[in-house]
Amino acid sequence: MDIEIVEKVLKGDMDAFSQIIDKYEKMVYNLAYRIFNNTSDAEDMTQEIFIKIYKNIYKCEGKQSIKTWVYTIAYNTCIDEVRKRKGKNNISLDMEIEGEENSFSLNIPSNEHTPESALLEKEGLLEIEQAINSLNEVNKTLIFLRDIKGLSYNEISEIMQINIGTVKSRLNRARNLLKNMIKF
């Protein structure tokens, strides 16, 4: 089905491109928001990403799913922008993006619902967020794609353009770094 939509876009059907936007806009926005931690930047990057997708749709050959292809363009575009900005690359995990079907909300279960337990829960979330933000760009992205978005090792490999073994070893290293930073 997706490849048929791509073929229609290649023939100039803008309604078909609108279908691609409708299907993947939330996913692209969510990725950009997690990387830039800023609504305005995420919106700007989402627009830039879909412009790139439109200009490069002829490169979508069907070797990978269109979802992976879109994610790859989104990831690479965001990382290029991060590199241009040199170091402004925080990821926020403290809120859910409203209206997103693929959004992530981190909830730590509590046995008691007291103000003290709520404060401890919030402090725990803050500690996790700070630990993730202190990771380098690659480790943050790996944690986000695998543990938050639930992508397969193969999809991550295609998006980040590294082999599966490297994905697994870097992800393991990133998780170990997080474990050492977070005190439970």
mmCIF file of C-alpha atoms in Angstrom:
data_model
loop_
_atom_site.group_PDB
_atom_site.id
_atom_site.type_symbol
_atom_site.label_atom_id
_atom_site.label_comp_id
_atom_site.label_asym_id
_atom_site.label_seq_id
_atom_site.Cartn_x
_atom_site.Cartn_y
_atom_site.Cartn_z
ATOM 1 C CA MET A 1 0.000 0.000 0.000
ATOM 2 C CA ASP A 2 2.714 2.498 0.944
ATOM 3 C CA ILE A 3 4.650 1.818 -2.251
ATOM 4 C CA GLU A 4 1.473 2.578 -4.240
ATOM 5 C CA ILE A 5 1.208 5.922 -2.461
ATOM 6 C CA VAL A 6 4.856 6.666 -3.303
ATOM 7 C CA GLU A 7 4.177 5.855 -6.964
ATOM 8 C CA LYS A 8 1.224 8.264 -6.953
ATOM 9 C CA VAL A 9 3.389 11.007 -5.423
ATOM 10 C CA LEU A 10 5.990 10.419 -8.138
ATOM 11 C CA LYS A 11 3.226 11.017 -10.697
ATOM 12 C CA GLY A 12 2.433 14.374 -9.055
ATOM 13 C CA ASP A 13 -0.531 13.364 -6.879
ATOM 14 C CA MET A 14 -0.421 15.809 -3.950
ATOM 15 C CA ASP A 15 -3.307 14.023 -2.216
ATOM 16 C CA ALA A 16 -1.074 10.961 -1.990
ATOM 17 C CA PHE A 17 1.667 13.045 -0.378
ATOM 18 C CA SER A 18 -0.925 14.381 2.069
ATOM 19 C CA GLN A 19 -1.605 10.758 3.033
ATOM 20 C CA ILE A 20 2.091 10.299 3.846
ATOM 21 C CA ILE A 21 2.048 13.449 5.956
ATOM 22 C CA ASP A 22 -1.129 12.357 7.760
ATOM 23 C CA LYS A 23 0.305 8.923 8.480
ATOM 24 C CA TYR A 24 3.780 9.947 9.683
ATOM 25 C CA GLU A 25 3.536 13.544 10.917
ATOM 26 C CA LYS A 26 3.027 12.619 14.575
ATOM 27 C CA MET A 27 5.910 10.147 14.492
ATOM 28 C CA VAL A 28 8.249 12.718 12.892
ATOM 29 C CA TYR A 29 7.149 15.497 15.245
ATOM 30 C CA ASN A 30 7.624 13.247 18.275
ATOM 31 C CA LEU A 31 11.173 12.362 17.198
ATOM 32 C CA ALA A 32 12.036 16.028 16.589
ATOM 33 C CA TYR A 33 10.502 17.043 19.920
ATOM 34 C CA ARG A 34 12.498 14.410 21.801
ATOM 35 C CA ILE A 35 15.714 15.600 20.187
ATOM 36 C CA PHE A 36 15.153 19.366 20.514
ATOM 37 C CA ASN A 37 12.938 19.471 23.635
ATOM 38 C CA ASN A 38 11.208 22.474 22.140
ATOM 39 C CA THR A 39 7.805 22.724 20.437
ATOM 40 C CA SER A 40 8.825 25.471 18.032
ATOM 41 C CA ASP A 41 11.969 23.656 16.886
ATOM 42 C CA ALA A 42 10.050 20.393 16.571
ATOM 43 C CA GLU A 43 7.438 22.064 14.356
ATOM 44 C CA ASP A 44 10.121 23.708 12.197
ATOM 45 C CA MET A 45 12.040 20.456 11.865
ATOM 46 C CA THR A 46 8.863 18.536 11.005
ATOM 47 C CA GLN A 47 8.218 20.930 8.117
ATOM 48 C CA GLU A 48 11.826 20.715 6.956
ATOM 49 C CA ILE A 49 11.727 16.915 7.149
ATOM 50 C CA PHE A 50 8.590 16.645 5.008
ATOM 51 C CA ILE A 51 10.107 19.005 2.442
ATOM 52 C CA LYS A 52 13.123 16.670 2.265
ATOM 53 C CA ILE A 53 10.837 13.650 2.016
ATOM 54 C CA TYR A 54 8.973 15.238 -0.895
ATOM 55 C CA LYS A 55 12.175 16.219 -2.709
ATOM 56 C CA ASN A 56 13.678 12.752 -2.219
ATOM 57 C CA ILE A 57 10.609 10.533 -2.623
ATOM 58 C CA TYR A 58 12.091 9.121 -5.824
ATOM 59 C CA LYS A 59 14.795 7.488 -3.661
ATOM 60 C CA CYS A 60 12.226 5.397 -1.787
ATOM 61 C CA GLU A 61 12.823 2.144 -3.632
ATOM 62 C CA GLY A 62 10.848 -0.283 -1.496
ATOM 63 C CA LYS A 63 13.931 -2.051 -0.082
ATOM 64 C CA GLN A 64 12.826 -0.886 3.352
ATOM 65 C CA SER A 65 9.423 0.114 4.670
ATOM 66 C CA ILE A 66 8.365 3.687 4.021
ATOM 67 C CA LYS A 67 8.103 4.126 7.804
ATOM 68 C CA THR A 68 11.787 3.262 8.208
ATOM 69 C CA TRP A 69 12.698 5.464 5.240
ATOM 70 C CA VAL A 70 10.765 8.426 6.718
ATOM 71 C CA TYR A 71 12.303 7.812 10.159
ATOM 72 C CA THR A 72 15.783 7.724 8.615
ATOM 73 C CA ILE A 73 15.276 11.079 6.903
ATOM 74 C CA ALA A 74 13.789 12.541 10.094
ATOM 75 C CA TYR A 75 16.640 11.250 12.241
ATOM 76 C CA ASN A 76 19.377 12.402 9.855
ATOM 77 C CA THR A 77 17.798 15.841 9.390
ATOM 78 C CA CYS A 78 17.506 16.350 13.150
ATOM 79 C CA ILE A 79 21.052 15.141 13.806
ATOM 80 C CA ASP A 80 22.396 17.454 11.081
ATOM 81 C CA GLU A 81 20.619 20.370 12.768
ATOM 82 C CA VAL A 82 21.975 19.355 16.183
ATOM 83 C CA ARG A 83 25.489 19.332 14.732
ATOM 84 C CA LYS A 84 24.921 22.787 13.220
ATOM 85 C CA ARG A 85 23.863 24.083 16.614
ATOM 86 C CA LYS A 86 26.798 22.337 18.318
ATOM 87 C CA GLY A 87 25.545 20.787 21.501
ATOM 88 C CA LYS A 88 21.939 21.840 21.998
ATOM 89 C CA ASN A 89 20.561 18.307 22.113
ATOM 90 C CA ASN A 90 18.368 17.649 25.137
ATOM 91 C CA ILE A 91 15.607 15.077 25.223
ATOM 92 C CA SER A 92 12.660 15.616 27.523
ATOM 93 C CA LEU A 93 10.782 12.668 28.967
ATOM 94 C CA ASP A 94 8.708 14.584 31.482
ATOM 95 C CA MET A 95 5.577 15.101 29.434
ATOM 96 C CA GLU A 96 3.397 13.370 26.913
ATOM 97 C CA ILE A 97 2.764 15.136 23.636
ATOM 98 C CA GLU A 98 -1.003 15.613 23.545
ATOM 99 C CA GLY A 99 -2.913 13.808 20.848
ATOM 100 C CA GLU A 100 -0.099 11.534 19.788
ATOM 101 C CA GLU A 101 -0.783 7.872 19.355
ATOM 102 C CA ASN A 102 2.944 7.109 19.580
ATOM 103 C CA SER A 103 3.620 9.348 22.551
ATOM 104 C CA PHE A 104 5.584 8.218 25.551
ATOM 105 C CA SER A 105 4.731 8.896 29.134
ATOM 106 C CA LEU A 106 6.985 7.514 31.839
ATOM 107 C CA ASN A 107 4.992 6.360 34.853
ATOM 108 C CA ILE A 108 6.632 4.735 37.835
ATOM 109 C CA PRO A 109 4.047 2.825 39.876
ATOM 110 C CA SER A 110 3.685 3.782 43.498
ATOM 111 C CA ASN A 111 2.276 1.663 46.309
ATOM 112 C CA GLU A 112 0.975 4.705 48.149
ATOM 113 C CA HIS A 113 -0.694 7.799 46.773
ATOM 114 C CA THR A 114 0.598 10.345 49.228
ATOM 115 C CA PRO A 115 2.225 13.725 48.611
ATOM 116 C CA GLU A 116 5.515 12.192 49.741
ATOM 117 C CA SER A 117 5.260 9.310 47.263
ATOM 118 C CA ALA A 118 4.287 11.747 44.491
ATOM 119 C CA LEU A 119 7.362 13.859 45.266
ATOM 120 C CA LEU A 120 9.612 10.792 45.275
ATOM 121 C CA GLU A 121 8.124 9.683 41.958
ATOM 122 C CA LYS A 122 8.714 13.117 40.418
ATOM 123 C CA GLU A 123 12.295 13.161 41.714
ATOM 124 C CA GLY A 124 12.835 9.698 40.208
ATOM 125 C CA LEU A 125 11.533 10.851 36.835
ATOM 126 C CA LEU A 126 13.737 13.924 37.004
ATOM 127 C CA GLU A 127 16.769 11.775 37.792
ATOM 128 C CA ILE A 128 16.008 9.494 34.831
ATOM 129 C CA GLU A 129 15.531 12.478 32.515
ATOM 130 C CA GLN A 130 18.791 14.074 33.668
ATOM 131 C CA ALA A 131 20.645 10.794 33.214
ATOM 132 C CA ILE A 132 19.334 10.376 29.672
ATOM 133 C CA ASN A 133 20.124 14.009 28.822
ATOM 134 C CA SER A 134 23.699 13.519 30.002
ATOM 135 C CA LEU A 135 24.255 10.726 27.456
ATOM 136 C CA ASN A 136 25.902 11.550 24.161
ATOM 137 C CA GLU A 137 23.803 12.041 21.026
ATOM 138 C CA VAL A 138 24.153 8.435 19.797
ATOM 139 C CA ASN A 139 23.311 6.821 23.146
ATOM 140 C CA LYS A 140 20.307 9.106 23.658
ATOM 141 C CA THR A 141 19.020 8.234 20.219
ATOM 142 C CA LEU A 142 19.489 4.505 20.787
ATOM 143 C CA ILE A 143 17.606 4.633 24.109
ATOM 144 C CA PHE A 144 14.843 6.685 22.485
ATOM 145 C CA LEU A 145 14.419 4.479 19.414
ATOM 146 C CA ARG A 146 14.594 1.110 21.201
ATOM 147 C CA ASP A 147 13.291 1.638 24.733
ATOM 148 C CA ILE A 148 10.835 4.468 24.160
ATOM 149 C CA LYS A 149 9.637 4.004 20.571
ATOM 150 C CA GLY A 150 10.040 0.215 20.599
ATOM 151 C CA LEU A 151 11.731 -0.079 17.210
ATOM 152 C CA SER A 152 13.456 -3.326 16.294
ATOM 153 C CA TYR A 153 17.239 -3.644 16.152
ATOM 154 C CA ASN A 154 16.942 -3.980 12.376
ATOM 155 C CA GLU A 155 14.928 -0.744 12.064
ATOM 156 C CA ILE A 156 17.411 1.104 14.278
ATOM 157 C CA SER A 157 20.260 -0.293 12.199
ATOM 158 C CA GLU A 158 18.679 1.070 9.012
ATOM 159 C CA ILE A 159 17.826 4.457 10.539
ATOM 160 C CA MET A 160 21.243 5.053 12.098
ATOM 161 C CA GLN A 161 23.105 3.332 9.258
ATOM 162 C CA ILE A 162 25.135 1.061 11.538
ATOM 163 C CA ASN A 163 25.129 -2.726 11.674
ATOM 164 C CA ILE A 164 22.872 -4.636 14.066
ATOM 165 C CA GLY A 165 25.750 -5.872 16.230
ATOM 166 C CA THR A 166 26.881 -2.284 16.750
ATOM 167 C CA VAL A 167 23.324 -1.266 17.658
ATOM 168 C CA LYS A 168 23.127 -4.016 20.277
ATOM 169 C CA SER A 169 26.535 -3.320 21.819
ATOM 170 C CA ARG A 170 26.048 0.470 21.915
ATOM 171 C CA LEU A 171 22.565 0.074 23.371
ATOM 172 C CA ASN A 172 23.902 -2.263 26.050
ATOM 173 C CA ARG A 173 26.624 0.271 26.871
ATOM 174 C CA ALA A 174 24.074 3.114 27.004
ATOM 175 C CA ARG A 175 21.812 1.134 29.338
ATOM 176 C CA ASN A 176 24.746 0.304 31.613
ATOM 177 C CA LEU A 177 25.702 3.991 31.736
ATOM 178 C CA LEU A 178 22.132 4.846 32.738
ATOM 179 C CA LYS A 179 22.108 2.135 35.412
ATOM 180 C CA ASN A 180 25.289 3.533 36.919
ATOM 181 C CA MET A 181 23.924 7.095 36.898
ATOM 182 C CA ILE A 182 20.528 6.303 38.414
ATOM 183 C CA LYS A 183 20.444 5.402 42.094
ATOM 184 C CA PHE A 184 17.457 3.306 43.128
#
